PDB file of C-alpha atoms in Angstrom:
ATOM      1  CA  MET A   1      -8.070  -3.612  26.138  1.00 77.00           C
ATOM      2  CA  TYR A   2     -11.223  -4.267  27.120  1.00 82.00           C
ATOM      3  CA  MET A   3     -11.161  -1.427  29.783  1.00 83.00           C
ATOM      4  CA  GLU A   4      -9.807   0.898  26.388  1.00 82.00           C
ATOM      5  CA  ILE A   5     -12.430  -0.279  24.021  1.00 84.00           C
ATOM      6  CA  GLY A   6     -15.307   0.940  26.779  1.00 86.00           C
ATOM      7  CA  CYS A   7     -13.736   4.038  27.222  1.00 86.00           C
ATOM      8  CA  PHE A   8     -13.538   4.980  23.639  1.00 87.00           C
ATOM      9  CA  VAL A   9     -16.906   3.901  22.885  1.00 90.00           C
ATOM     10  CA  SER A  10     -18.046   6.413  26.416  1.00 89.00           C
ATOM     11  CA  CYS A  11     -16.296   9.409  24.355  1.00 91.00           C
ATOM     12  CA  LEU A  12     -17.105   8.368  20.870  1.00 92.00           C
ATOM     13  CA  CYS A  13     -20.671   8.939  22.302  1.00 93.00           C
ATOM     14  CA  GLY A  14     -20.119  11.894  24.345  1.00 92.00           C
ATOM     15  CA  TRP A  15     -18.464  13.319  21.004  1.00 93.00           C
ATOM     16  CA  ILE A  16     -21.366  12.719  18.885  1.00 93.00           C
ATOM     17  CA  LEU A  17     -24.102  14.370  21.403  1.00 93.00           C
ATOM     18  CA  VAL A  18     -21.780  17.635  21.818  1.00 93.00           C
ATOM     19  CA  CYS A  19     -22.024  17.750  17.794  1.00 92.00           C
ATOM     20  CA  SER A  20     -25.724  17.555  18.096  1.00 91.00           C
ATOM     21  CA  THR A  21     -26.133  20.430  19.519  1.00 91.00           C
ATOM     22  CA  LEU A  22     -24.244  22.784  17.553  1.00 90.00           C
ATOM     23  CA  PRO A  23     -27.081  22.363  14.696  1.00 87.00           C
ATOM     24  CA  THR A  24     -30.087  22.449  17.074  1.00 85.00           C
ATOM     25  CA  GLU A  25     -32.222  25.604  17.366  1.00 83.00           C
ATOM     26  CA  TYR A  26     -33.361  24.188  21.054  1.00 85.00           C
ATOM     27  CA  TRP A  27     -30.870  26.066  23.331  1.00 88.00           C
ATOM     28  CA  THR A  28     -33.557  28.769  24.589  1.00 88.00           C
ATOM     29  CA  PHE A  29     -37.229  28.570  24.080  1.00 83.00           C
ATOM     30  CA  SER A  30     -40.099  30.693  24.986  1.00 82.00           C
ATOM     31  CA  GLU A  31     -43.566  30.462  24.752  1.00 76.00           C
ATOM     32  CA  VAL A  32     -45.852  33.336  24.252  1.00 72.00           C
ATOM     33  CA  GLY A  33     -49.903  32.803  23.795  1.00 59.00           C
ATOM     34  CA  SER A  34     -50.980  36.166  21.583  1.00 55.00           C
ATOM     35  CA  ILE A  35     -54.612  34.799  21.268  1.00 56.00           C
ATOM     36  CA  VAL A  36     -56.475  31.608  22.551  1.00 58.00           C
ATOM     37  CA  LEU A  37     -55.998  30.197  18.982  1.00 61.00           C
ATOM     38  CA  THR A  38     -52.302  30.983  18.444  1.00 67.00           C
ATOM     39  CA  THR A  39     -48.930  30.557  20.209  1.00 72.00           C
ATOM     40  CA  SER A  40     -45.613  31.599  19.351  1.00 76.00           C
ATOM     41  CA  ASN A  41     -42.972  30.138  19.819  1.00 81.00           C
ATOM     42  CA  TYR A  42     -39.531  31.452  20.208  1.00 84.00           C
ATOM     43  CA  TYR A  43     -35.722  29.547  19.983  1.00 83.00           C
ATOM     44  CA  SER A  44     -32.692  30.153  19.546  1.00 85.00           C
ATOM     45  CA  ASN A  45     -28.563  28.823  19.854  1.00 85.00           C
ATOM     46  CA  LEU A  46     -25.156  30.056  18.809  1.00 88.00           C
ATOM     47  CA  TRP A  47     -26.871  30.799  15.656  1.00 87.00           C
ATOM     48  CA  ARG A  48     -29.554  32.459  14.595  1.00 86.00           C
ATOM     49  CA  ASP A  49     -32.799  32.964  16.254  1.00 84.00           C
ATOM     50  CA  CYS A  50     -36.596  31.236  15.455  1.00 85.00           C
ATOM     51  CA  ILE A  51     -39.812  31.519  15.594  1.00 83.00           C
ATOM     52  CA  SER A  52     -42.929  29.208  14.803  1.00 82.00           C
ATOM     53  CA  ASP A  53     -46.324  29.006  15.742  1.00 78.00           C
ATOM     54  CA  THR A  54     -49.768  26.491  15.714  1.00 73.00           C
ATOM     55  CA  THR A  55     -50.588  27.305  12.430  1.00 74.00           C
ATOM     56  CA  GLY A  56     -47.638  25.712  11.074  1.00 72.00           C
ATOM     57  CA  VAL A  57     -45.282  28.474  10.238  1.00 77.00           C
ATOM     58  CA  SER A  58     -42.050  29.277  11.243  1.00 79.00           C
ATOM     59  CA  ASP A  59     -38.632  30.995   9.748  1.00 82.00           C
ATOM     60  CA  CYS A  60     -35.778  31.222  11.328  1.00 82.00           C
ATOM     61  CA  LYS A  61     -32.846  34.441  11.069  1.00 83.00           C
ATOM     62  CA  ASP A  62     -29.065  34.059  11.116  1.00 83.00           C
ATOM     63  CA  TYR A  63     -27.630  37.037  13.506  1.00 83.00           C
ATOM     64  CA  PRO A  64     -27.251  40.062  11.523  1.00 80.00           C
ATOM     65  CA  SER A  65     -23.511  40.622  12.317  1.00 78.00           C
ATOM     66  CA  MET A  66     -20.778  39.242  13.858  1.00 78.00           C
ATOM     67  CA  LEU A  67     -18.888  42.372  15.178  1.00 80.00           C
ATOM     68  CA  ALA A  68     -22.567  43.565  17.049  1.00 79.00           C
ATOM     69  CA  LEU A  69     -22.608  40.287  19.104  1.00 83.00           C
ATOM     70  CA  PRO A  70     -21.929  40.317  22.807  1.00 85.00           C
ATOM     71  CA  VAL A  71     -18.445  38.815  24.158  1.00 88.00           C
ATOM     72  CA  PHE A  72     -20.432  35.986  25.488  1.00 87.00           C
ATOM     73  CA  LEU A  73     -21.826  34.821  22.572  1.00 89.00           C
ATOM     74  CA  HIS A  74     -18.128  34.703  20.596  1.00 89.00           C
ATOM     75  CA  ALA A  75     -16.607  32.668  23.857  1.00 91.00           C
ATOM     76  CA  CYS A  76     -19.153  30.310  23.780  1.00 91.00           C
ATOM     77  CA  ARG A  77     -19.044  29.745  19.906  1.00 91.00           C
ATOM     78  CA  ALA A  78     -15.236  29.211  20.416  1.00 92.00           C
ATOM     79  CA  LEU A  79     -15.890  26.981  23.388  1.00 93.00           C
ATOM     80  CA  ALA A  80     -17.933  24.798  21.222  1.00 92.00           C
ATOM     81  CA  VAL A  81     -15.974  24.349  18.004  1.00 93.00           C
ATOM     82  CA  CYS A  82     -12.895  23.708  20.090  1.00 94.00           C
ATOM     83  CA  ALA A  83     -14.709  20.830  21.656  1.00 93.00           C
ATOM     84  CA  VAL A  84     -15.915  19.181  18.916  1.00 93.00           C
ATOM     85  CA  ILE A  85     -12.187  19.765  17.024  1.00 94.00           C
ATOM     86  CA  THR A  86     -10.526  18.397  20.281  1.00 93.00           C
ATOM     87  CA  GLY A  87     -12.612  15.206  20.614  1.00 91.00           C
ATOM     88  CA  PHE A  88     -12.252  14.306  16.646  1.00 93.00           C
ATOM     89  CA  PHE A  89      -8.286  14.625  17.463  1.00 92.00           C
ATOM     90  CA  GLY A  90      -8.958  12.299  20.289  1.00 89.00           C
ATOM     91  CA  GLY A  91     -11.077   9.760  18.855  1.00 88.00           C
ATOM     92  CA  VAL A  92      -7.815   9.729  16.063  1.00 87.00           C
ATOM     93  CA  LEU A  93      -5.310   9.281  18.721  1.00 87.00           C
ATOM     94  CA  THR A  94      -6.800   6.775  20.972  1.00 87.00           C
ATOM     95  CA  LEU A  95      -7.308   4.451  17.964  1.00 85.00           C
ATOM     96  CA  ILE A  96      -3.975   4.609  16.983  1.00 85.00           C
ATOM     97  CA  GLY A  97      -2.803   3.917  20.443  1.00 79.00           C
ATOM     98  CA  MET A  98      -5.339   1.369  21.714  1.00 79.00           C
ATOM     99  CA  LYS A  99      -3.716  -2.291  22.483  1.00 75.00           C
ATOM    100  CA  CYS A 100      -6.806  -3.873  19.782  1.00 73.00           C
ATOM    101  CA  THR A 101      -5.727  -2.025  16.515  1.00 73.00           C
ATOM    102  CA  LYS A 102      -2.021  -3.148  16.372  1.00 68.00           C
ATOM    103  CA  ILE A 103      -1.140  -0.169  14.704  1.00 71.00           C
ATOM    104  CA  GLY A 104       1.630   2.176  16.741  1.00 61.00           C
ATOM    105  CA  GLY A 105       4.888   0.434  17.632  1.00 69.00           C
ATOM    106  CA  SER A 106       5.833  -1.127  21.193  1.00 76.00           C
ATOM    107  CA  GLU A 107       3.645  -1.518  24.043  1.00 74.00           C
ATOM    108  CA  LEU A 108       5.374   1.627  25.463  1.00 77.00           C
ATOM    109  CA  ALA A 109       4.703   3.982  22.547  1.00 79.00           C
ATOM    110  CA  ASN A 110       0.713   2.900  22.529  1.00 77.00           C
ATOM    111  CA  SER A 111       0.211   3.455  25.940  1.00 80.00           C
ATOM    112  CA  ARG A 112       1.783   7.035  25.450  1.00 84.00           C
ATOM    113  CA  VAL A 113      -0.222   7.863  22.174  1.00 86.00           C
ATOM    114  CA  THR A 114      -3.350   6.786  23.873  1.00 86.00           C
ATOM    115  CA  PHE A 115      -2.585   8.861  26.899  1.00 88.00           C
ATOM    116  CA  ALA A 116      -2.239  11.784  24.474  1.00 88.00           C
ATOM    117  CA  GLY A 117      -5.596  10.768  23.235  1.00 87.00           C
ATOM    118  CA  SER A 118      -7.655  10.695  27.147  1.00 89.00           C
ATOM    119  CA  VAL A 119      -6.003  14.450  27.262  1.00 92.00           C
ATOM    120  CA  THR A 120      -7.435  15.417  24.248  1.00 93.00           C
ATOM    121  CA  TYR A 121     -10.747  13.972  25.397  1.00 92.00           C
ATOM    122  CA  LEU A 122     -10.351  15.583  28.802  1.00 93.00           C
ATOM    123  CA  VAL A 123      -9.753  19.163  26.883  1.00 93.00           C
ATOM    124  CA  SER A 124     -12.778  18.519  24.563  1.00 92.00           C
ATOM    125  CA  GLY A 125     -15.431  17.709  27.584  1.00 92.00           C
ATOM    126  CA  PHE A 126     -14.030  20.658  29.712  1.00 94.00           C
ATOM    127  CA  CYS A 127     -14.835  22.892  26.844  1.00 93.00           C
ATOM    128  CA  GLY A 128     -17.879  21.470  26.141  1.00 92.00           C
ATOM    129  CA  MET A 129     -18.742  21.995  30.095  1.00 93.00           C
ATOM    130  CA  ILE A 130     -17.757  25.522  30.125  1.00 93.00           C
ATOM    131  CA  THR A 131     -20.152  26.481  27.201  1.00 92.00           C
ATOM    132  CA  TYR A 132     -23.182  24.805  27.904  1.00 93.00           C
ATOM    133  CA  SER A 133     -22.838  25.918  32.277  1.00 93.00           C
ATOM    134  CA  TRP A 134     -21.767  29.337  31.057  1.00 92.00           C
ATOM    135  CA  TRP A 135     -24.965  29.380  28.836  1.00 91.00           C
ATOM    136  CA  ALA A 136     -27.143  28.260  31.275  1.00 91.00           C
ATOM    137  CA  ASN A 137     -25.812  30.802  33.750  1.00 91.00           C
ATOM    138  CA  ARG A 138     -26.476  33.135  31.415  1.00 89.00           C
ATOM    139  CA  VAL A 139     -30.136  32.265  31.158  1.00 88.00           C
ATOM    140  CA  ILE A 140     -31.079  31.168  34.533  1.00 89.00           C
ATOM    141  CA  SER A 141     -29.843  34.721  35.971  1.00 87.00           C
ATOM    142  CA  GLU A 142     -31.616  36.462  33.400  1.00 84.00           C
ATOM    143  CA  PHE A 143     -35.246  34.916  33.969  1.00 85.00           C
ATOM    144  CA  VAL A 144     -34.668  35.406  37.708  1.00 85.00           C
ATOM    145  CA  ASP A 145     -33.875  38.772  37.486  1.00 81.00           C
ATOM    146  CA  PRO A 146     -36.683  41.184  38.020  1.00 80.00           C
ATOM    147  CA  ASN A 147     -35.662  43.961  36.567  1.00 82.00           C
ATOM    148  CA  PHE A 148     -34.519  42.413  33.197  1.00 76.00           C
ATOM    149  CA  ARG A 149     -37.254  43.603  31.051  1.00 75.00           C
ATOM    150  CA  ALA A 150     -36.527  41.830  27.586  1.00 74.00           C
ATOM    151  CA  GLN A 151     -38.078  38.765  26.704  1.00 76.00           C
ATOM    152  CA  LYS A 152     -37.243  35.851  28.579  1.00 81.00           C
ATOM    153  CA  PHE A 153     -36.095  32.227  28.054  1.00 82.00           C
ATOM    154  CA  GLU A 154     -35.982  28.933  29.584  1.00 85.00           C
ATOM    155  CA  LEU A 155     -33.086  26.101  28.792  1.00 88.00           C
ATOM    156  CA  GLY A 156     -33.374  23.978  25.998  1.00 86.00           C
ATOM    157  CA  ALA A 157     -33.170  20.197  25.609  1.00 88.00           C
ATOM    158  CA  ALA A 158     -30.132  20.903  23.577  1.00 90.00           C
ATOM    159  CA  VAL A 159     -28.191  22.321  26.746  1.00 92.00           C
ATOM    160  CA  PHE A 160     -28.766  19.340  29.066  1.00 93.00           C
ATOM    161  CA  ILE A 161     -28.240  16.742  25.942  1.00 93.00           C
ATOM    162  CA  GLY A 162     -24.481  18.345  25.813  1.00 92.00           C
ATOM    163  CA  TRP A 163     -24.346  18.294  29.849  1.00 93.00           C
ATOM    164  CA  GLY A 164     -24.713  14.641  29.032  1.00 93.00           C
ATOM    165  CA  GLY A 165     -21.995  14.573  26.491  1.00 92.00           C
ATOM    166  CA  SER A 166     -19.569  16.596  27.936  1.00 93.00           C
ATOM    167  CA  LEU A 167     -20.134  14.345  30.884  1.00 94.00           C
ATOM    168  CA  LEU A 168     -19.392  11.784  29.214  1.00 93.00           C
ATOM    169  CA  LEU A 169     -15.779  12.510  27.422  1.00 92.00           C
ATOM    170  CA  ILE A 170     -14.740  13.473  30.902  1.00 93.00           C
ATOM    171  CA  SER A 171     -15.917  10.412  32.546  1.00 91.00           C
ATOM    172  CA  GLY A 172     -14.009   8.377  29.540  1.00 90.00           C
ATOM    173  CA  GLY A 173     -11.052  10.424  29.304  1.00 89.00           C
ATOM    174  CA  VAL A 174     -10.174  10.587  33.215  1.00 91.00           C
ATOM    175  CA  VAL A 175     -10.428   6.406  33.232  1.00 89.00           C
ATOM    176  CA  LEU A 176      -8.548   6.100  29.857  1.00 87.00           C
ATOM    177  CA  GLY A 177      -5.572   8.664  31.195  1.00 84.00           C
ATOM    178  CA  TYR A 178      -5.726   6.469  34.623  1.00 86.00           C
ATOM    179  CA  PHE A 179      -5.458   3.315  33.048  1.00 83.00           C
ATOM    180  CA  SER A 180      -2.819   4.262  30.062  1.00 81.00           C
ATOM    181  CA  GLY A 181      -0.705   6.293  32.047  1.00 76.00           C
ATOM    182  CA  LYS A 182       0.215   3.883  34.784  1.00 76.00           C
ATOM    183  CA  GLU A 183       1.752   2.103  31.916  1.00 70.00           C
ATOM    184  CA  GLY A 184       3.303   4.157  29.614  1.00 63.00           C
ATOM    185  CA  LEU A 185       4.497   6.489  31.776  1.00 68.00           C
ATOM    186  CA  LYS A 186       6.740   4.563  34.184  1.00 66.00           C
ATOM    187  CA  PRO A 187      10.154   5.636  34.554  1.00 59.00           C
ATOM    188  CA  SER A 188      12.909   4.845  32.858  1.00 51.00           C
ATOM    189  CA  SER A 189      15.288   3.744  35.863  1.00 48.00           C
ATOM    190  CA  PRO A 190      13.998   1.734  38.573  1.00 49.00           C
ATOM    191  CA  LYS A 191      13.901   3.253  42.551  1.00 52.00           C
ATOM    192  CA  GLY A 192      16.633   1.844  45.064  1.00 49.00           C
ATOM    193  CA  PRO A 193      20.524   1.126  45.294  1.00 51.00           C
ATOM    194  CA  ARG A 194      22.341  -0.714  42.556  1.00 54.00           C
ATOM    195  CA  ARG A 195      23.999  -3.965  42.952  1.00 55.00           C
ATOM    196  CA  PRO A 196      27.661  -3.594  43.477  1.00 50.00           C
ATOM    197  CA  GLY A 197      29.579  -5.321  40.691  1.00 48.00           C
ATOM    198  CA  THR A 198      30.862  -8.530  41.983  1.00 48.00           C
ATOM    199  CA  TYR A 199      35.027  -8.996  41.577  1.00 44.00           C
ATOM    200  CA  ALA A 200      34.508 -11.313  38.437  1.00 46.00           C
ATOM    201  CA  THR A 201      33.109  -8.380  36.735  1.00 45.00           C
ATOM    202  CA  ALA A 202      35.593  -6.119  37.712  1.00 45.00           C
ATOM    203  CA  ARG A 203      38.468  -8.121  37.026  1.00 47.00           C
ATOM    204  CA  THR A 204      36.866  -8.925  33.497  1.00 47.00           C
ATOM    205  CA  ARG A 205      36.359  -5.731  32.889  1.00 46.00           C
ATOM    206  CA  ARG A 206      39.945  -3.988  33.451  1.00 45.00           C
ATOM    207  CA  THR A 207      41.175  -6.942  31.914  1.00 43.00           C
ATOM    208  CA  TYR A 208      40.097  -7.285  28.834  1.00 45.00           C
ATOM    209  CA  VAL A 209      37.696  -4.048  28.320  1.00 47.00           C
ATOM    210  CA  LEU A 210      40.424  -1.237  29.236  1.00 47.00           C
ATOM    211  CA  PRO A 211      43.630  -0.846  26.845  1.00 51.00           C
ATOM    212  CA  ALA A 212      46.776  -2.855  27.595  1.00 49.00           C
ATOM    213  CA  SER A 213      48.516  -0.168  29.524  1.00 48.00           C
ATOM    214  CA  ALA A 214      45.577   0.616  31.204  1.00 47.00           C
ATOM    215  CA  SER A 215      44.934  -3.052  32.619  1.00 46.00           C
ATOM    216  CA  ARG A 216      48.159  -3.439  34.632  1.00 50.00           C
ATOM    217  CA  VAL A 217      47.997  -2.553  37.632  1.00 49.00           C
ATOM    218  CA  THR A 218      50.739  -3.195  39.942  1.00 49.00           C
ATOM    219  CA  LEU A 219      48.916  -4.531  43.380  1.00 50.00           C
ATOM    220  CA  GLY A 220      51.931  -5.074  45.465  1.00 50.00           C
ATOM    221  CA  PRO A 221      54.286  -8.321  45.378  1.00 51.00           C
ATOM    222  CA  PRO A 222      51.530 -11.718  44.812  1.00 50.00           C
ATOM    223  CA  LEU A 223      49.608 -13.375  47.757  1.00 48.00           C
ATOM    224  CA  PHE A 224      50.340 -17.034  46.263  1.00 45.00           C
ATOM    225  CA  TYR A 225      51.847 -18.866  43.569  1.00 45.00           C
ATOM    226  CA  GLU A 226      49.754 -21.773  42.011  1.00 47.00           C
ATOM    227  CA  GLY A 227      51.576 -25.264  42.928  1.00 48.00           C
ATOM    228  CA  ARG A 228      53.964 -23.483  45.030  1.00 47.00           C
ATOM    229  CA  LYS A 229      53.985 -23.908  48.933  1.00 46.00           C
ATOM    230  CA  SER A 230      53.392 -21.157  51.043  1.00 44.00           C
ATOM    231  CA  ARG A 231      55.038 -19.440  53.692  1.00 46.00           C
ATOM    232  CA  THR A 232      52.401 -19.139  56.593  1.00 44.00           C
ATOM    233  CA  THR A 233      52.941 -21.511  59.329  1.00 43.00           C
ATOM    234  CA  GLY A 234      49.658 -22.811  61.187  1.00 44.00           C
ATOM    235  CA  ALA A 235      49.688 -23.581  64.831  1.00 43.00           C
ATOM    236  CA  SER A 236      51.132 -26.808  64.604  1.00 45.00           C
ATOM    237  CA  GLY A 237      53.931 -25.465  62.515  1.00 46.00           C
ATOM    238  CA  THR A 238      53.329 -27.153  59.181  1.00 48.00           C
ATOM    239  CA  ASN A 239      53.383 -26.008  55.661  1.00 49.00           C
ATOM    240  CA  GLN A 240      49.869 -26.130  53.661  1.00 54.00           C
ATOM    241  CA  THR A 241      49.527 -26.015  50.244  1.00 52.00           C
ATOM    242  CA  PHE A 242      47.486 -23.526  48.498  1.00 48.00           C
ATOM    243  CA  GLY A 243      45.704 -23.390  45.024  1.00 53.00           C
ATOM    244  CA  ARG A 244      43.960 -20.724  43.276  1.00 51.00           C
ATOM    245  CA  ASP A 245      40.302 -21.760  43.775  1.00 55.00           C
ATOM    246  CA  SER A 246      40.657 -23.017  47.826  1.00 53.00           C
ATOM    247  CA  PHE A 247      42.319 -19.419  47.846  1.00 49.00           C
ATOM    248  CA  VAL A 248      39.778 -17.429  46.464  1.00 49.00           C
TER     249      VAL A 248
END
């Protein structure tokens, strides 16, 4: 239970960090000094471009057309939104299946719901990690390319915050999935040879479970009769009497 609580807190913190990077403009930034007293700062994110200077004037502008945007930006937007949505549903599933909440049914059902929540957290973490890594790779490749003539940018603080949040989601989801999977994904039937039925069990089933016509089985002449003398002659040639219990 304490392990589940720790993993849930870790994943929740990671999801909050990932959500906080979406409205933040500092995914990339660039500083351009035009004159001695004025310095312009350019920064942008998935949704808009912004500019500010040392005089206190700042302005942001959304991207004018969605169809004119590159495929790279559309893919990063989709992955970021998927990371937020899957992280939310992962938190809901984990809250339902945790041992301390007592919301679900049996222990097996709770473990399986918790395992589903951990898988959803892993999906959220990997979506976020792909988004920030792809963005960082694009910015770094343009910065080190000597043939790139446009304005070059550097990595902003939002990318590093997103990396930290994605790492928390992945680590918490892995640990939570390991412990909940051990308990919730047990095989239904135990492995190993089954114990054969005893004589009493077989006799009881044939006598009382089956119909009367099917339960009458002819096994040949009787081996003994209780209260009578057997016809077996020992070494001394004397007759002995056997009861039912002694015979069995």
